[in-house]
């Protein structure tokens, strides 16, 4: 209908004045007026002016071709139509070039203004797809390690696999573009045999319906760093202009990627420089802090600060919990920084679960002369350093903290331990100065020399010891500890006027008034159970009334202490009266001989009690202690006299007649040794159960 109206319009145009008579006659003969050249030209110009589609120009040219041949100026009219169609084609080409140039310009603008590379590459892919009016477009980057191209951005894909495609450099279009460094185009990818196909890529393209494909290289410094592809789902041959625009966009993408890499390298260098500057500034601050810490500790030391004050200052400087230990791992001082109160320092025990780790760390610290990590507890780590001085180990310093210390802070901690060592060494010398007088007093009491009584009396008065009143002497041997260290610990914990103690010949000697003997014995047992366990033994004397008796008493107690060791009586203080007889009988015997004696005398009785849960041994011991009087013993034990006799009868069945005088002495002695814990058995306090 539209073509019919157009044709009618052409036929209705007036004849030009220059028409010949022949043309007029021909027009008259056809029954319709012939169109004029000017009118046709005006119509075609109007179509060009309103940018009519090429289909309308083609329709006009078809109508002109359909005019009668005898019509004047037909050839001219057809030529005008063809010229107009050609102009329309050139205008369209110019328009397409303009769109391409605009796309390139916008891409260049993006390249100059955007720093976000993923967005820039996305924009390039979008423009390439729109400009070439393609169905799909994607951009790949070459991974040199994997030797393959990987898709980084895509648009227009249907399947998810398309956005995750990888292409080997030896296969597909990627292989040709990589080798030639030139763009490559194919109108039918799946059936093109000019390259080696990749089965996985073919499957992806088949699912996407891809037919035509064009790939352009991203080249930087003569290296292909990626590929830009456009694809269509129909057979299509792209023009040289389209391929040129695609190559330009690919070049822009290569520049963007290289700029991004350069920017990343520059940013990395800047970040590295910032980190180095920050580290340098931090190091300068740490050095300044270390100098200030050293000055502060030195000033405190010069002012005569106590160990507790120094410990508190170190805790504040290092923001940590600090413990100062003596050589036996006992706490001498502790401090906590505000806001850093942890649980590990408070839970520390001298011989706790981390004792082995701490000992190993301190041994390593002594060898290296530096601090070393000891252990971790309750989310905190412990760093330890041995404090050396005076030719030996004075103690140690422990630091508890949740975050590790920096190197400069570790140096500060190690320097602070030197200050602590000075204080500990000063305290040790003060203690040694005090103990020298005590040691001299003990030596003058235990080994008096001629002319010393007056001096001894003067020294004793200074320490509150009354040498004219009754006194007691106690000797203690600690197998696993230095006696001088034990003496210092006891002196710090239980020193009172009138008590004199010091290390003498490998033991700790105590001298005090006889009225304090029970208190001395109980206090030391409490101290020893807490800090020594059962690794000690001792002997305490009966009261003596003159210092002249002390040398011989000291000799007797040394023999008794040796017997206590042979009898295995550890973890207790025995009385001199208890050990008098055994000192004579077993002074030259070892613990094995004592065990043989006990087994031969009362072994059957002890075994019977152990198996049956009876108390025949303790009943028999009470019987001997009460002069073998069954009635008195039964009353003492709170049992009937008949029960008492039954127990005695049971005991005689096991070990024989106990009434014989010689046999009774042997059995009584064995029971007394058993009651003292000799042989490793602890007897019950009283016999309460019937046989």
PDB file of C-alpha atoms in Angstrom, residues 275-548:
ATOM      1  CA  UNK A 275      55.279   1.086  56.746  1.00  0.00           C
ATOM      2  CA  UNK A 276      59.011   1.710  56.842  1.00  0.00           C
ATOM      3  CA  UNK A 277      58.403   5.255  58.029  1.00  0.00           C
ATOM      4  CA  UNK A 278      55.917   4.041  60.650  1.00  0.00           C
ATOM      5  CA  UNK A 279      58.377   1.370  61.797  1.00  0.00           C
ATOM      6  CA  UNK A 280      61.146   3.954  61.962  1.00  0.00           C
ATOM      7  CA  UNK A 281      58.946   6.285  63.973  1.00  0.00           C
ATOM      8  CA  UNK A 282      57.915   3.416  66.235  1.00  0.00           C
ATOM      9  CA  UNK A 283      61.553   2.408  66.644  1.00  0.00           C
ATOM     10  CA  UNK A 284      62.432   5.987  67.555  1.00  0.00           C
ATOM     11  CA  UNK A 285      59.618   6.056  70.095  1.00  0.00           C
ATOM     12  CA  UNK A 286      60.705   2.676  71.456  1.00  0.00           C
ATOM     13  CA  UNK A 287      64.299   3.855  71.788  1.00  0.00           C
ATOM     14  CA  UNK A 288      63.126   6.983  73.558  1.00  0.00           C
ATOM     15  CA  UNK A 289      60.910   4.892  75.832  1.00  0.00           C
ATOM     16  CA  UNK A 290      63.817   2.552  76.554  1.00  0.00           C
ATOM     17  CA  UNK A 291      66.054   5.488  77.446  1.00  0.00           C
ATOM     18  CA  UNK A 292      63.364   6.939  79.700  1.00  0.00           C
ATOM     19  CA  UNK A 293      62.785   3.512  81.291  1.00  0.00           C
ATOM     20  CA  UNK A 294      66.496   3.088  81.973  1.00  0.00           C
ATOM     21  CA  UNK A 295      66.728   6.573  83.457  1.00  0.00           C
ATOM     22  CA  UNK A 296      63.675   5.950  85.631  1.00  0.00           C
ATOM     23  CA  UNK A 297      64.967   2.630  86.962  1.00  0.00           C
ATOM     24  CA  UNK A 298      68.429   4.090  87.529  1.00  0.00           C
ATOM     25  CA  UNK A 299      66.927   7.010  89.428  1.00  0.00           C
ATOM     26  CA  UNK A 300      64.859   4.640  91.598  1.00  0.00           C
ATOM     27  CA  UNK A 301      67.954   2.566  92.267  1.00  0.00           C
ATOM     28  CA  UNK A 302      69.937   5.675  93.213  1.00  0.00           C
ATOM     29  CA  UNK A 303      67.176   6.708  95.618  1.00  0.00           C
ATOM     30  CA  UNK A 304      67.352   3.330  97.326  1.00  0.00           C
ATOM     31  CA  UNK A 305      63.951   2.089  96.154  1.00  0.00           C
ATOM     32  CA  UNK A 306      62.757  -1.212  97.510  1.00  0.00           C
ATOM     33  CA  UNK A 307      62.382  -4.351  95.438  1.00  0.00           C
ATOM     34  CA  UNK A 308      58.599  -3.891  95.428  1.00  0.00           C
ATOM     35  CA  UNK A 309      58.891  -0.324  94.100  1.00  0.00           C
ATOM     36  CA  UNK A 310      61.226  -1.424  91.312  1.00  0.00           C
ATOM     37  CA  UNK A 311      58.900  -4.312  90.468  1.00  0.00           C
ATOM     38  CA  UNK A 312      55.930  -1.920  90.246  1.00  0.00           C
ATOM     39  CA  UNK A 313      57.880   0.465  87.986  1.00  0.00           C
ATOM     40  CA  UNK A 314      58.847  -2.371  85.605  1.00  0.00           C
ATOM     41  CA  UNK A 315      55.224  -3.540  85.445  1.00  0.00           C
ATOM     42  CA  UNK A 316      54.075  -0.030  84.466  1.00  0.00           C
ATOM     43  CA  UNK A 317      56.815   0.409  81.866  1.00  0.00           C
ATOM     44  CA  UNK A 318      56.083  -2.886  80.122  1.00  0.00           C
ATOM     45  CA  UNK A 319      52.324  -3.023  80.837  1.00  0.00           C
ATOM     46  CA  UNK A 320      52.634  -6.520  82.257  1.00  0.00           C
ATOM     47  CA  UNK A 321      52.467  -8.557  85.446  1.00  0.00           C
ATOM     48  CA  UNK A 322      55.897  -8.975  87.056  1.00  0.00           C
ATOM     49  CA  UNK A 323      57.127 -11.528  89.598  1.00  0.00           C
ATOM     50  CA  UNK A 324      60.578 -11.506  91.205  1.00  0.00           C
ATOM     51  CA  UNK A 325      61.634 -14.949  92.469  1.00  0.00           C
ATOM     52  CA  UNK A 326      64.482 -16.108  94.653  1.00  0.00           C
ATOM     53  CA  UNK A 327      66.780 -18.980  93.718  1.00  0.00           C
ATOM     54  CA  UNK A 328      64.193 -21.458  95.032  1.00  0.00           C
ATOM     55  CA  UNK A 329      61.459 -20.040  92.743  1.00  0.00           C
ATOM     56  CA  UNK A 330      59.626 -18.434  95.678  1.00  0.00           C
ATOM     57  CA  UNK A 331      58.030 -15.028  95.140  1.00  0.00           C
ATOM     58  CA  UNK A 332      59.974 -12.122  96.622  1.00  0.00           C
ATOM     59  CA  UNK A 333      57.938  -9.324  95.035  1.00  0.00           C
ATOM     60  CA  UNK A 334      55.070  -8.945  92.597  1.00  0.00           C
ATOM     61  CA  UNK A 335      53.390  -6.078  90.744  1.00  0.00           C
ATOM     62  CA  UNK A 336      50.609  -5.569  88.207  1.00  0.00           C
ATOM     63  CA  UNK A 337      50.207  -2.709  85.751  1.00  0.00           C
ATOM     64  CA  UNK A 338      46.818  -0.918  85.788  1.00  0.00           C
ATOM     65  CA  UNK A 339      44.414  -2.701  83.465  1.00  0.00           C
ATOM     66  CA  UNK A 340      46.747  -5.684  82.972  1.00  0.00           C
ATOM     67  CA  UNK A 341      45.760  -7.827  85.927  1.00  0.00           C
ATOM     68  CA  UNK A 342      45.936 -11.340  84.533  1.00  0.00           C
ATOM     69  CA  UNK A 343      45.270 -14.664  86.167  1.00  0.00           C
ATOM     70  CA  UNK A 344      48.500 -16.466  85.245  1.00  0.00           C
ATOM     71  CA  UNK A 345      50.687 -14.413  87.586  1.00  0.00           C
ATOM     72  CA  UNK A 346      48.254 -14.833  90.463  1.00  0.00           C
ATOM     73  CA  UNK A 347      48.069 -18.588  89.836  1.00  0.00           C
ATOM     74  CA  UNK A 348      51.852 -19.021  89.919  1.00  0.00           C
ATOM     75  CA  UNK A 349      53.120 -21.659  92.367  1.00  0.00           C
ATOM     76  CA  UNK A 350      56.808 -22.338  93.155  1.00  0.00           C
ATOM     77  CA  UNK A 351      56.458 -26.037  92.333  1.00  0.00           C
ATOM     78  CA  UNK A 352      53.292 -25.936  90.257  1.00  0.00           C
ATOM     79  CA  UNK A 353      52.428 -27.567  86.921  1.00  0.00           C
ATOM     80  CA  UNK A 354      54.787 -25.262  84.971  1.00  0.00           C
ATOM     81  CA  UNK A 355      57.793 -25.769  87.240  1.00  0.00           C
ATOM     82  CA  UNK A 356      59.691 -27.976  84.783  1.00  0.00           C
ATOM     83  CA  UNK A 357      59.161 -25.545  81.890  1.00  0.00           C
ATOM     84  CA  UNK A 358      60.271 -22.629  84.057  1.00  0.00           C
ATOM     85  CA  UNK A 359      63.399 -24.437  85.208  1.00  0.00           C
ATOM     86  CA  UNK A 360      64.319 -25.271  81.621  1.00  0.00           C
ATOM     87  CA  UNK A 361      63.737 -21.658  80.527  1.00  0.00           C
ATOM     88  CA  UNK A 362      65.911 -20.302  83.351  1.00  0.00           C
ATOM     89  CA  UNK A 363      68.695 -22.756  82.497  1.00  0.00           C
ATOM     90  CA  UNK A 364      68.548 -21.547  78.904  1.00  0.00           C
ATOM     91  CA  UNK A 365      68.537 -17.935  80.118  1.00  0.00           C
ATOM     92  CA  UNK A 366      71.653 -18.568  82.191  1.00  0.00           C
ATOM     93  CA  UNK A 367      73.460 -20.050  79.185  1.00  0.00           C
ATOM     94  CA  UNK A 368      72.401 -17.341  76.732  1.00  0.00           C
ATOM     95  CA  UNK A 369      72.432 -14.368  79.073  1.00  0.00           C
ATOM     96  CA  UNK A 370      69.067 -13.294  77.634  1.00  0.00           C
ATOM     97  CA  UNK A 371      65.411 -13.687  78.505  1.00  0.00           C
ATOM     98  CA  UNK A 372      63.503 -16.591  77.002  1.00  0.00           C
ATOM     99  CA  UNK A 373      59.834 -17.675  76.703  1.00  0.00           C
ATOM    100  CA  UNK A 374      58.929 -20.103  79.490  1.00  0.00           C
ATOM    101  CA  UNK A 375      55.322 -21.252  79.055  1.00  0.00           C
ATOM    102  CA  UNK A 376      51.767 -20.168  78.245  1.00  0.00           C
ATOM    103  CA  UNK A 377      48.903 -20.244  80.730  1.00  0.00           C
ATOM    104  CA  UNK A 378      45.318 -18.957  80.624  1.00  0.00           C
ATOM    105  CA  UNK A 379      45.866 -17.009  77.400  1.00  0.00           C
ATOM    106  CA  UNK A 380      49.046 -15.349  78.697  1.00  0.00           C
ATOM    107  CA  UNK A 381      52.647 -16.116  77.945  1.00  0.00           C
ATOM    108  CA  UNK A 382      55.443 -16.037  80.493  1.00  0.00           C
ATOM    109  CA  UNK A 383      58.918 -14.727  79.658  1.00  0.00           C
ATOM    110  CA  UNK A 384      61.685 -15.449  82.173  1.00  0.00           C
ATOM    111  CA  UNK A 385      65.213 -14.239  82.778  1.00  0.00           C
ATOM    112  CA  UNK A 386      67.749 -15.473  85.308  1.00  0.00           C
ATOM    113  CA  UNK A 387      69.242 -12.801  87.566  1.00  0.00           C
ATOM    114  CA  UNK A 388      72.945 -13.424  88.060  1.00  0.00           C
ATOM    115  CA  UNK A 389      75.339 -11.831  90.532  1.00  0.00           C
ATOM    116  CA  UNK A 390      78.047 -12.588  93.036  1.00  0.00           C
ATOM    117  CA  UNK A 391      79.191 -15.612  91.056  1.00  0.00           C
ATOM    118  CA  UNK A 392      75.815 -17.362  91.175  1.00  0.00           C
ATOM    119  CA  UNK A 393      72.122 -17.116  90.484  1.00  0.00           C
ATOM    120  CA  UNK A 394      70.378 -14.616  92.751  1.00  0.00           C
ATOM    121  CA  UNK A 395      66.879 -15.316  91.471  1.00  0.00           C
ATOM    122  CA  UNK A 396      64.751 -14.622  88.404  1.00  0.00           C
ATOM    123  CA  UNK A 397      62.188 -12.216  86.972  1.00  0.00           C
ATOM    124  CA  UNK A 398      58.987 -13.435  85.280  1.00  0.00           C
ATOM    125  CA  UNK A 399      56.862 -11.323  82.939  1.00  0.00           C
ATOM    126  CA  UNK A 400      53.250 -12.265  82.170  1.00  0.00           C
ATOM    127  CA  UNK A 401      51.491 -10.648  79.200  1.00  0.00           C
ATOM    128  CA  UNK A 402      48.788 -11.473  76.667  1.00  0.00           C
ATOM    129  CA  UNK A 403      50.542  -9.835  73.695  1.00  0.00           C
ATOM    130  CA  UNK A 404      54.182 -10.589  72.860  1.00  0.00           C
ATOM    131  CA  UNK A 405      56.734  -7.876  73.573  1.00  0.00           C
ATOM    132  CA  UNK A 406      58.497  -6.016  70.771  1.00  0.00           C
ATOM    133  CA  UNK A 407      62.252  -6.419  70.521  1.00  0.00           C
ATOM    134  CA  UNK A 408      62.990  -3.064  72.151  1.00  0.00           C
ATOM    135  CA  UNK A 409      60.629  -3.912  75.019  1.00  0.00           C
ATOM    136  CA  UNK A 410      62.428  -7.233  75.496  1.00  0.00           C
ATOM    137  CA  UNK A 411      65.685  -5.271  75.797  1.00  0.00           C
ATOM    138  CA  UNK A 412      64.060  -3.037  78.418  1.00  0.00           C
ATOM    139  CA  UNK A 413      62.891  -6.113  80.336  1.00  0.00           C
ATOM    140  CA  UNK A 414      66.396  -7.582  80.256  1.00  0.00           C
ATOM    141  CA  UNK A 415      67.997  -4.313  81.383  1.00  0.00           C
ATOM    142  CA  UNK A 416      65.475  -4.050  84.208  1.00  0.00           C
ATOM    143  CA  UNK A 417      66.530  -7.514  85.393  1.00  0.00           C
ATOM    144  CA  UNK A 418      70.048  -6.105  85.851  1.00  0.00           C
ATOM    145  CA  UNK A 419      68.642  -3.434  88.152  1.00  0.00           C
ATOM    146  CA  UNK A 420      66.733  -6.128  90.050  1.00  0.00           C
ATOM    147  CA  UNK A 421      69.977  -8.093  90.305  1.00  0.00           C
ATOM    148  CA  UNK A 422      71.708  -5.119  91.919  1.00  0.00           C
ATOM    149  CA  UNK A 423      68.943  -4.902  94.523  1.00  0.00           C
ATOM    150  CA  UNK A 424      68.990  -8.666  95.166  1.00  0.00           C
ATOM    151  CA  UNK A 425      72.767  -8.651  95.482  1.00  0.00           C
ATOM    152  CA  UNK A 426      72.558  -5.734  97.908  1.00  0.00           C
ATOM    153  CA  UNK A 427      69.932  -7.566  99.948  1.00  0.00           C
ATOM    154  CA  UNK A 428      72.047 -10.714  99.929  1.00  0.00           C
ATOM    155  CA  UNK A 429      75.048  -8.812 101.201  1.00  0.00           C
ATOM    156  CA  UNK A 430      72.963  -7.142 103.885  1.00  0.00           C
ATOM    157  CA  UNK A 431      71.601 -10.536 104.862  1.00  0.00           C
ATOM    158  CA  UNK A 432      75.110 -11.979 104.865  1.00  0.00           C
ATOM    159  CA  UNK A 433      76.283  -9.105 107.039  1.00  0.00           C
ATOM    160  CA  UNK A 434      73.470  -9.759 109.500  1.00  0.00           C
ATOM    161  CA  UNK A 435      73.981 -13.507 109.457  1.00  0.00           C
ATOM    162  CA  UNK A 436      77.729 -13.244 110.061  1.00  0.00           C
ATOM    163  CA  UNK A 437      77.084 -12.166 113.614  1.00  0.00           C
ATOM    164  CA  UNK A 438      74.533 -14.973 114.019  1.00  0.00           C
ATOM    165  CA  UNK A 439      76.981 -17.439 112.536  1.00  0.00           C
ATOM    166  CA  UNK A 440      79.687 -16.269 114.859  1.00  0.00           C
ATOM    167  CA  UNK A 441      77.297 -16.660 117.808  1.00  0.00           C
ATOM    168  CA  UNK A 442      76.382 -20.207 116.792  1.00  0.00           C
ATOM    169  CA  UNK A 443      80.016 -21.113 116.271  1.00  0.00           C
ATOM    170  CA  UNK A 444      80.914 -19.775 119.709  1.00  0.00           C
ATOM    171  CA  UNK A 445      78.055 -21.777 121.262  1.00  0.00           C
ATOM    172  CA  UNK A 446      78.644 -25.040 119.378  1.00  0.00           C
ATOM    173  CA  UNK A 447      82.456 -24.873 119.331  1.00  0.00           C
ATOM    174  CA  UNK A 448      83.538 -22.482 122.096  1.00  0.00           C
ATOM    175  CA  UNK A 449      87.091 -21.283 122.363  1.00  0.00           C
ATOM    176  CA  UNK A 450      88.968 -20.225 125.435  1.00  0.00           C
ATOM    177  CA  UNK A 451      88.215 -16.657 126.424  1.00  0.00           C
ATOM    178  CA  UNK A 452      84.992 -16.424 124.390  1.00  0.00           C
ATOM    179  CA  UNK A 453      82.237 -16.846 127.052  1.00  0.00           C
ATOM    180  CA  UNK A 454      81.948 -13.110 127.648  1.00  0.00           C
ATOM    181  CA  UNK A 455      81.837 -12.407 123.919  1.00  0.00           C
ATOM    182  CA  UNK A 456      79.275 -15.170 123.466  1.00  0.00           C
ATOM    183  CA  UNK A 457      77.080 -13.728 126.179  1.00  0.00           C
ATOM    184  CA  UNK A 458      77.285 -10.239 124.606  1.00  0.00           C
ATOM    185  CA  UNK A 459      76.347 -11.564 121.149  1.00  0.00           C
ATOM    186  CA  UNK A 460      73.494 -13.633 122.581  1.00  0.00           C
ATOM    187  CA  UNK A 461      72.045 -10.615 124.372  1.00  0.00           C
ATOM    188  CA  UNK A 462      71.990  -8.640 121.111  1.00  0.00           C
ATOM    189  CA  UNK A 463      69.826 -11.373 119.584  1.00  0.00           C
ATOM    190  CA  UNK A 464      67.574 -11.807 122.628  1.00  0.00           C
ATOM    191  CA  UNK A 465      68.937 -15.260 123.537  1.00  0.00           C
ATOM    192  CA  UNK A 466      69.216 -16.010 127.249  1.00  0.00           C
ATOM    193  CA  UNK A 467      72.237 -18.273 127.575  1.00  0.00           C
ATOM    194  CA  UNK A 468      71.716 -18.579 131.335  1.00  0.00           C
ATOM    195  CA  UNK A 469      68.260 -20.141 130.978  1.00  0.00           C
ATOM    196  CA  UNK A 470      67.291 -23.559 129.576  1.00  0.00           C
ATOM    197  CA  UNK A 471      67.812 -23.838 125.796  1.00  0.00           C
ATOM    198  CA  UNK A 472      67.147 -26.342 123.037  1.00  0.00           C
ATOM    199  CA  UNK A 473      69.130 -27.152 119.902  1.00  0.00           C
ATOM    200  CA  UNK A 474      67.459 -28.366 116.686  1.00  0.00           C
ATOM    201  CA  UNK A 475      69.308 -29.632 113.613  1.00  0.00           C
ATOM    202  CA  UNK A 476      67.552 -29.974 110.225  1.00  0.00           C
ATOM    203  CA  UNK A 477      68.847 -31.544 107.049  1.00  0.00           C
ATOM    204  CA  UNK A 478      67.130 -30.672 103.715  1.00  0.00           C
ATOM    205  CA  UNK A 479      68.358 -33.161 101.155  1.00  0.00           C
ATOM    206  CA  UNK A 480      67.325 -31.259  97.996  1.00  0.00           C
ATOM    207  CA  UNK A 481      67.992 -27.666  99.119  1.00  0.00           C
ATOM    208  CA  UNK A 482      70.981 -25.581 100.038  1.00  0.00           C
ATOM    209  CA  UNK A 483      71.003 -25.183 103.847  1.00  0.00           C
ATOM    210  CA  UNK A 484      71.946 -21.491 103.539  1.00  0.00           C
ATOM    211  CA  UNK A 485      68.895 -20.911 101.342  1.00  0.00           C
ATOM    212  CA  UNK A 486      66.640 -22.802 103.782  1.00  0.00           C
ATOM    213  CA  UNK A 487      68.049 -20.723 106.626  1.00  0.00           C
ATOM    214  CA  UNK A 488      67.259 -17.478 104.774  1.00  0.00           C
ATOM    215  CA  UNK A 489      63.713 -18.633 103.995  1.00  0.00           C
ATOM    216  CA  UNK A 490      63.015 -19.682 107.585  1.00  0.00           C
ATOM    217  CA  UNK A 491      64.597 -16.514 108.978  1.00  0.00           C
ATOM    218  CA  UNK A 492      62.355 -14.386 106.718  1.00  0.00           C
ATOM    219  CA  UNK A 493      59.223 -16.359 107.641  1.00  0.00           C
ATOM    220  CA  UNK A 494      59.598 -17.236 111.332  1.00  0.00           C
ATOM    221  CA  UNK A 495      62.256 -15.010 112.879  1.00  0.00           C
ATOM    222  CA  UNK A 496      61.464 -13.854 116.431  1.00  0.00           C
ATOM    223  CA  UNK A 497      63.563 -12.492 119.261  1.00  0.00           C
ATOM    224  CA  UNK A 498      65.481 -15.208 121.030  1.00  0.00           C
ATOM    225  CA  UNK A 499      65.710 -17.484 117.955  1.00  0.00           C
ATOM    226  CA  UNK A 500      69.155 -17.950 116.439  1.00  0.00           C
ATOM    227  CA  UNK A 501      69.545 -19.999 113.269  1.00  0.00           C
ATOM    228  CA  UNK A 502      72.045 -20.443 110.457  1.00  0.00           C
ATOM    229  CA  UNK A 503      73.580 -23.018 108.154  1.00  0.00           C
ATOM    230  CA  UNK A 504      76.314 -24.972 109.934  1.00  0.00           C
ATOM    231  CA  UNK A 505      78.315 -27.822 108.383  1.00  0.00           C
ATOM    232  CA  UNK A 506      75.615 -28.754 105.823  1.00  0.00           C
ATOM    233  CA  UNK A 507      72.653 -28.552 108.226  1.00  0.00           C
ATOM    234  CA  UNK A 508      70.466 -25.771 109.597  1.00  0.00           C
ATOM    235  CA  UNK A 509      71.027 -25.229 113.308  1.00  0.00           C
ATOM    236  CA  UNK A 510      68.390 -23.601 115.547  1.00  0.00           C
ATOM    237  CA  UNK A 511      68.947 -22.414 119.137  1.00  0.00           C
ATOM    238  CA  UNK A 512      66.178 -20.871 121.255  1.00  0.00           C
ATOM    239  CA  UNK A 513      64.791 -20.870 124.790  1.00  0.00           C
ATOM    240  CA  UNK A 514      63.317 -24.167 125.962  1.00  0.00           C
ATOM    241  CA  UNK A 515      59.903 -22.585 126.453  1.00  0.00           C
ATOM    242  CA  UNK A 516      59.766 -21.942 122.663  1.00  0.00           C
ATOM    243  CA  UNK A 517      60.757 -25.513 121.682  1.00  0.00           C
ATOM    244  CA  UNK A 518      57.244 -26.703 120.807  1.00  0.00           C
ATOM    245  CA  UNK A 519      56.544 -23.538 118.817  1.00  0.00           C
ATOM    246  CA  UNK A 520      59.836 -23.911 116.932  1.00  0.00           C
ATOM    247  CA  UNK A 521      59.096 -27.537 116.080  1.00  0.00           C
ATOM    248  CA  UNK A 522      55.530 -26.867 114.898  1.00  0.00           C
ATOM    249  CA  UNK A 523      56.445 -23.723 112.942  1.00  0.00           C
ATOM    250  CA  UNK A 524      59.256 -25.410 111.074  1.00  0.00           C
ATOM    251  CA  UNK A 525      57.123 -28.467 110.272  1.00  0.00           C
ATOM    252  CA  UNK A 526      54.445 -26.167 108.792  1.00  0.00           C
ATOM    253  CA  UNK A 527      57.066 -24.286 106.762  1.00  0.00           C
ATOM    254  CA  UNK A 528      58.751 -27.480 105.560  1.00  0.00           C
ATOM    255  CA  UNK A 529      55.506 -29.201 104.507  1.00  0.00           C
ATOM    256  CA  UNK A 530      54.619 -26.144 102.445  1.00  0.00           C
ATOM    257  CA  UNK A 531      57.972 -25.504 100.777  1.00  0.00           C
ATOM    258  CA  UNK A 532      60.065 -28.654 101.149  1.00  0.00           C
ATOM    259  CA  UNK A 533      57.461 -31.396 101.023  1.00  0.00           C
ATOM    260  CA  UNK A 534      58.884 -34.454 102.758  1.00  0.00           C
ATOM    261  CA  UNK A 535      62.485 -33.830 101.687  1.00  0.00           C
ATOM    262  CA  UNK A 536      63.743 -32.978 105.174  1.00  0.00           C
ATOM    263  CA  UNK A 537      64.430 -34.577 108.537  1.00  0.00           C
ATOM    264  CA  UNK A 538      65.527 -33.231 111.878  1.00  0.00           C
ATOM    265  CA  UNK A 539      66.234 -33.801 115.556  1.00  0.00           C
ATOM    266  CA  UNK A 540      65.425 -31.502 118.480  1.00  0.00           C
ATOM    267  CA  UNK A 541      67.263 -31.794 121.789  1.00  0.00           C
ATOM    268  CA  UNK A 542      66.062 -32.043 125.340  1.00  0.00           C
ATOM    269  CA  UNK A 543      66.450 -28.808 127.354  1.00  0.00           C
ATOM    270  CA  UNK A 544      69.979 -27.972 128.500  1.00  0.00           C
ATOM    271  CA  UNK A 545      70.924 -25.454 131.186  1.00  0.00           C
ATOM    272  CA  UNK A 546      74.390 -24.358 130.205  1.00  0.00           C
ATOM    273  CA  UNK A 547      76.220 -23.454 127.032  1.00  0.00           C
ATOM    274  CA  UNK A 548      78.987 -25.758 128.214  1.00  0.00           C
TER     275      UNK A 548
END
